[in-house]
Structures are given as structure tokens and as C-alpha cells.
Coordinates of C-alpha atoms and ligand atoms in Angstrom, one line a residue:
M1450 CA -12.8 -4.1 -4.8
R1451 CA -11.9 -3.6 -1.7
K1452 CA -7.9 -5.5 -0.8
K1453 CA -8.5 -7.8 2.1
I1454 CA -5.3 -6.6 4.1
V1455 CA -2.8 -7.8 7.2
A1456 CA -0.3 -5.5 7.8
G1457 CA 1.9 -5.3 10.9
N1458 CA 3.1 -2.8 12.9
W1459 CA 6.5 -3.7 14.6
K1460 CA 6.6 -0.2 16.8
M1461 CA 10.2 -0.1 18.5
N1462 CA 11.1 -3.8 19.0
K1463 CA 13.6 -6.0 17.9
D1464 CA 16.9 -6.0 17.0
Y1465 CA 19.0 -6.2 13.9
V1466 CA 19.7 -9.9 14.5
G1467 CA 16.3 -10.5 15.9
A1468 CA 14.7 -8.4 12.7
Q1469 CA 16.7 -10.9 10.6
Q1470 CA 15.5 -13.8 12.0
L1471 CA 11.3 -13.0 12.0
L1472 CA 12.4 -11.6 8.8
T1473 CA 13.6 -14.8 7.0
Q1474 CA 10.3 -16.2 8.5
L1475 CA 8.0 -14.5 6.8
L1476 CA 10.0 -15.3 3.5
S1477 CA 9.8 -18.8 4.3
Y1478 CA 6.1 -18.7 5.4
T1479 CA 5.2 -16.5 2.5
N1480 CA 7.1 -18.7 0.2
N1481 CA 5.3 -21.9 1.3
N1482 CA 1.7 -20.6 1.7
P1483 CA -1.0 -19.6 -0.2
L1484 CA -1.7 -15.8 1.2
P1485 CA -5.8 -14.9 1.5
C1486 CA -4.8 -11.4 1.6
E1487 CA -1.8 -8.8 1.1
V1488 CA 0.9 -8.8 4.3
H1489 CA 2.3 -5.6 5.1
I1490 CA 5.1 -4.4 7.5
A1491 CA 6.3 -1.7 8.7
P1492 CA 9.5 -2.2 11.3
P1493 CA 11.6 0.2 12.5
S1494 CA 13.1 2.4 9.6
L1495 CA 16.0 1.5 10.3
Y1496 CA 15.4 -2.7 9.2
A1497 CA 13.7 -0.9 6.1
M1498 CA 16.9 -1.8 3.7
M1499 CA 17.1 -5.0 5.5
A1500 CA 13.4 -5.8 4.2
K1501 CA 13.3 -5.2 1.0
D1502 CA 16.4 -7.1 0.4
L1503 CA 15.4 -10.3 2.8
L1504 CA 11.9 -10.3 1.5
E1505 CA 12.8 -11.2 -2.3
N1506 CA 10.1 -12.8 -2.9
G1507 CA 7.8 -9.2 -2.9
K1508 CA 4.9 -11.5 -1.3
V1509 CA 5.1 -8.8 1.3
T1510 CA 4.6 -4.8 1.4
V1511 CA 7.4 -3.4 3.2
L1512 CA 5.9 -0.2 4.8
T1513 CA 8.0 2.8 7.6
Q1514 CA 6.1 3.8 10.9
D1515 CA 6.4 7.3 10.3
V1516 CA 7.9 9.6 7.5
S1517 CA 8.8 12.9 7.4
E1518 CA 5.8 16.1 6.5
H1519 CA 9.8 18.1 4.8
N1520 CA 11.4 17.2 1.2
Q1521 CA 14.8 17.2 2.8
G1522 CA 17.2 19.5 4.6
A1523 CA 18.2 20.4 8.0
Y1524 CA 15.4 18.3 9.9
T1525 CA 16.8 15.8 12.5
G1526 CA 16.2 12.5 13.0
E1527 CA 13.9 12.2 9.6
I1528 CA 13.3 10.8 6.8
S1529 CA 12.3 11.8 3.7
V1530 CA 9.3 10.0 1.1
E1531 CA 12.3 10.4 -1.8
M1532 CA 14.5 8.1 0.9
L1533 CA 11.8 5.8 1.6
K1534 CA 11.7 5.5 -2.7
S1535 CA 14.7 5.5 -3.0
I1536 CA 15.1 2.2 -1.6
G1537 CA 12.0 0.3 -2.6
V1538 CA 10.0 1.1 0.1
Q1539 CA 5.8 1.1 -0.7
G1540 CA 4.3 3.6 1.7
S1541 CA 4.5 4.9 5.5
L1542 CA 1.9 4.8 8.6
V1543 CA 0.8 8.3 9.1
G1544 CA -0.7 9.8 12.2
H1545 CA -0.8 6.1 14.5
S1546 CA -1.6 6.9 17.5
E1547 CA 1.9 6.9 19.6
R1548 CA 2.7 9.5 17.2
R1549 CA 0.2 11.4 18.4
Q1550 CA 0.9 11.2 21.9
F1551 CA 4.2 11.1 22.3
H1552 CA 5.6 13.6 19.3
G1553 CA 2.4 15.9 18.9
E1554 CA 1.4 15.1 15.4
T1555 CA -1.9 16.1 14.4
D1556 CA -4.1 15.5 12.1
A1557 CA -3.1 18.7 9.8
H1558 CA 0.3 17.2 9.9
C1559 CA -1.0 13.5 8.7
A1560 CA -2.9 15.2 6.2
V1561 CA 0.4 16.9 4.5
K1562 CA 2.3 13.3 4.8
V1563 CA -0.2 11.8 3.3
K1564 CA -0.3 14.5 0.3
K1565 CA 3.5 13.4 -0.4
L1566 CA 3.5 9.9 -0.7
L1567 CA 1.3 9.8 -2.7
E1568 CA 2.5 12.4 -4.8
A1569 CA 5.8 9.5 -5.1
G1570 CA 3.7 7.4 -5.5
L1571 CA 3.9 5.8 -2.4
T1572 CA 0.6 4.0 -0.5
P1573 CA -0.5 5.7 2.7
I1574 CA -1.9 3.4 6.0
Y1575 CA -3.8 6.6 7.8
C1576 CA -4.8 6.1 11.2
N1577 CA -7.1 8.0 13.3
G1578 CA -9.3 6.9 16.4
E1579 CA -10.6 8.2 19.8
T1580 CA -9.2 7.6 23.1
L1581 CA -11.2 6.0 25.4
E1582 CA -12.4 9.6 27.4
Q1583 CA -13.5 10.2 23.7
R1584 CA -15.3 7.0 23.3
K1585 CA -16.8 7.5 27.1
S1586 CA -18.2 10.8 26.1
G1587 CA -19.7 9.6 23.1
A1588 CA -17.4 11.5 20.9
H1589 CA -16.3 8.7 18.8
F1590 CA -17.7 9.6 16.3
D1591 CA -17.4 13.0 15.6
V1592 CA -14.1 12.4 17.0
V1593 CA -13.0 10.0 13.6
K1594 CA -15.4 12.1 11.5
N1595 CA -12.6 15.0 12.6
Q1596 CA -9.8 13.5 11.6
T1597 CA -10.6 12.3 8.5
E1598 CA -12.2 15.3 7.6
V1599 CA -8.6 17.2 7.5
A1600 CA -6.3 14.7 7.4
L1601 CA -8.0 13.0 4.1
F1602 CA -10.7 15.5 2.3
G1603 CA -8.3 17.5 0.7
L1604 CA -7.0 14.6 -1.8
S1605 CA -9.2 14.5 -5.2
A1606 CA -11.3 11.1 -5.7
E1607 CA -8.4 9.9 -7.5
E1608 CA -6.1 10.3 -4.8
I1609 CA -7.7 8.8 -2.0
K1610 CA -8.7 5.6 -3.3
K1611 CA -5.5 4.6 -2.9
V1612 CA -5.0 5.8 1.0
I1613 CA -5.4 3.0 3.1
I1614 CA -7.3 3.6 6.6
A1615 CA -6.8 2.1 9.8
Y1616 CA -9.5 2.2 12.6
E1617 CA -7.2 2.5 15.8
P1618 CA -9.5 3.4 19.2
V1619 CA -6.6 4.9 21.2
W1620 CA -8.0 2.5 24.6
A1621 CA -7.5 -1.4 22.5
I1622 CA -3.7 -1.0 21.4
G1623 CA -1.5 -2.7 23.2
T1624 CA -4.2 -3.3 26.2
G1625 CA -5.5 -6.4 25.5
E1626 CA -8.6 -4.9 25.3
T1627 CA -10.1 -5.1 21.9
A1628 CA -13.2 -3.2 20.6
S1629 CA -16.7 -5.6 19.9
P1630 CA -16.9 -6.5 16.4
E1631 CA -19.8 -4.8 16.7
Q1632 CA -17.8 -1.4 18.3
A1633 CA -15.4 -1.8 15.3
Q1634 CA -17.7 -2.4 12.6
E1635 CA -20.3 0.5 13.4
I1636 CA -17.3 3.2 13.3
H1637 CA -15.9 1.6 10.1
A1638 CA -19.4 1.9 8.3
H1639 CA -19.3 5.3 9.8
I1640 CA -15.8 6.2 7.8
R1641 CA -16.9 4.6 4.7
Q1642 CA -20.4 6.6 5.0
L1643 CA -17.9 10.1 5.4
L1644 CA -16.2 8.5 2.1
S1645 CA -19.4 8.0 0.5
Q1646 CA -20.7 11.6 1.2
K1647 CA -17.5 13.0 0.2
Y1648 CA -16.8 11.4 -3.0
G1649 CA -19.7 9.3 -3.7
N1650 CA -20.4 5.3 -3.3
D1651 CA -17.8 3.7 -6.1
V1652 CA -15.1 5.5 -4.4
A1653 CA -15.4 4.9 -0.8
Q1654 CA -16.5 0.8 -2.0
E1655 CA -12.7 1.2 -3.2
I1656 CA -10.9 2.0 0.0
S1657 CA -9.4 -0.7 3.2
I1658 CA -10.5 0.1 6.1
L1659 CA -8.5 -2.1 8.7
Y1660 CA -9.4 -2.3 12.1
G1661 CA -6.2 -2.1 14.6
G1662 CA -6.1 -2.5 18.3
S1663 CA -5.3 -5.7 20.6
V1664 CA -5.5 -7.9 17.7
K1665 CA -4.6 -11.6 18.5
P1666 CA -5.6 -15.1 16.2
E1667 CA -8.5 -16.2 18.6
N1668 CA -10.0 -12.6 17.5
A1669 CA -9.2 -11.6 14.2
K1670 CA -11.8 -14.4 12.6
E1671 CA -14.2 -12.4 13.8
I1672 CA -13.1 -9.0 13.0
F1673 CA -12.1 -9.8 9.3
S1674 CA -16.2 -11.2 8.8
Q1675 CA -17.2 -7.6 9.5
K1676 CA -18.9 -6.0 6.1
D1677 CA -17.1 -3.0 6.1
I1678 CA -14.0 -4.1 8.2
D1679 CA -11.2 -5.2 5.6
G1680 CA -8.3 -5.8 7.8
G1681 CA -6.4 -5.7 10.5
L1682 CA -3.3 -3.5 11.7
I1683 CA -1.4 -5.4 14.1
G1684 CA 1.0 -4.2 16.8
G1685 CA 2.2 -7.1 19.7
A1686 CA 1.2 -10.1 17.4
A1687 CA 2.9 -8.9 14.7
L1688 CA 6.0 -9.7 16.6
K1689 CA 5.8 -13.2 16.6
I1690 CA 5.5 -15.0 13.0
E1691 CA 2.9 -18.0 14.8
D1692 CA 0.6 -15.7 15.5
F1693 CA 1.2 -13.1 12.4
S1694 CA 0.4 -16.7 10.3
K1695 CA -2.4 -17.0 11.9
I1696 CA -4.2 -13.3 11.4
I1697 CA -3.4 -14.0 7.8
E1698 CA -5.1 -17.5 7.9
A1699 CA -7.7 -15.6 9.6
F1700 CA -9.6 -14.7 6.3
G1701 CA -8.8 -17.9 4.4
Ligands
PGA427 P1 -1.4 -3.7 19.6 O1 -1.3 -2.7 18.3 O2 -2.4 -4.8 18.2 O3 -0.6 -4.2 20.1 O4 -2.8 -3.2 20.2 C1 -2.0 -1.8 17.5 C2 -0.9 -0.7 16.6 O5 -0.4 0.4 17.0 O6 -1.3 -0.3 15.7

């Protein structure tokens, strides 16, 4: 049974007080409302410990937005999987398009990060998706195929079952432009088909594939109702509890 998940990616937003406020609102919301899906958040790493402490009801999974591919040592500015684990962080985003665009991250890097997280018992949310040019030229199916194969297909069946995939077309991230439910569904079905060919249908049916890119309260229900869409990775709308909670309730 695939898990239904709404995950919030805060990106580089909120100062300490703002982060504390949003976490407190999230705690109160999750204490007082039945949750129709799993709720994950990826605040800036600096606030991960505060998030673990404040979200004491354990109803929200705390992730980071990135993790190092190295174990330890002279890697200035990096944070290791073991560090995350030692403060109770449960996983990390891997390969978000902004990491690819601004920090030169490739699928080869993603493959290492995904593997390290899994070895530590943490959950990777592996992000992929095509750029506008790639979609316009009709390359989107091949781009996503290649990304998925390079980053994930070195894993065993047991390992890949623990990965969450987030399809995020780059042209829809932070632009207000959302992929139509049909456009998203066809890529999700494509990814599931690739997983099925490589690992068999039973494994493919266990893997949650989230959609990301301008998900809002107004469009969440229609997107989440698609057959192969198991939830969303939410950027801008995760920064306001009113919006984030409505997106969670889109599963209701
Ligand atoms: P957005 O971001 O919802 O602001 O488009 C999604 C993401 O980058 O994960």
C-alpha cells in the first residue's frame, strides 16, 4: 500500500522566530486535526533540531533539504547523514532542481546521497523533472527516465521500496504554473512503469511518487486524485499554515 504524503520544502525562508512560529502552528494543527496522510517538512538544516524538539507529538516527519555525499571530515559547510541521524532527523530531499541548477548536483551525486541515507536507515525523497526546454522539445519522458535510472537503479528492490520519488517539472517550480493533472499523471505513470520493468510490479506499487511544482489549496485535490500521484512536495504554500493545512486536507 503506497503511503499518501504531503511534504513541505521551506527552502531558504524564515528567520529563527518565523521558523519557531510556523513549527508551533504546525504542532497545534497536527494536535487538533486528524491527518489524512503523512506530513513531512524540510526546514533549513539550521532549524532541524528545533523542529525535532518542538514537534514533540511525533506526527510530523522532519527532513532536511540536502545532505552531504561524504561521511565526515574536511567538507566545509556540509552536513552528514550521521549528523542528521544523531538529532533524530528522519531523511532528506535529494536532487532538488535548485540544487542541480545552483550547486551543480547531478544524478551521480544523487545516487551516492540516496544510498547513504538508506544505509543509515533514513528516507530519501529523490526529486527529478525536466526543464522547460526539455519539455518543449518533447524530451521529458527520456529525461526523467535517465534521471531515475542513474540515481536509483543501482539500488536493490528492498532499498528502493524505502525511497520516495518527487516528480517536479522545473518549469512549474515557484512559477505559479502547475503541470495539469493529466501532464503530471502521465509522467508519474511513466516512472512507475520504469520501476515495474526494473523491479517488478509489486515493488513499483509500493513506492510513493509525489508531485511538486506550484501545488496550492486550489489545485491540490485534483492533482492528488490522479491514479499514480501519491501526494505533493510543496514549496511556497508550505510557508503558511492556512495553505499547508488545506493541502493536507485535500486528501480528506
Ligand atoms: P513550489 O516549490 O511549490 O513553490 O513551486 C515546489 C518545490 O520546489 O519543491
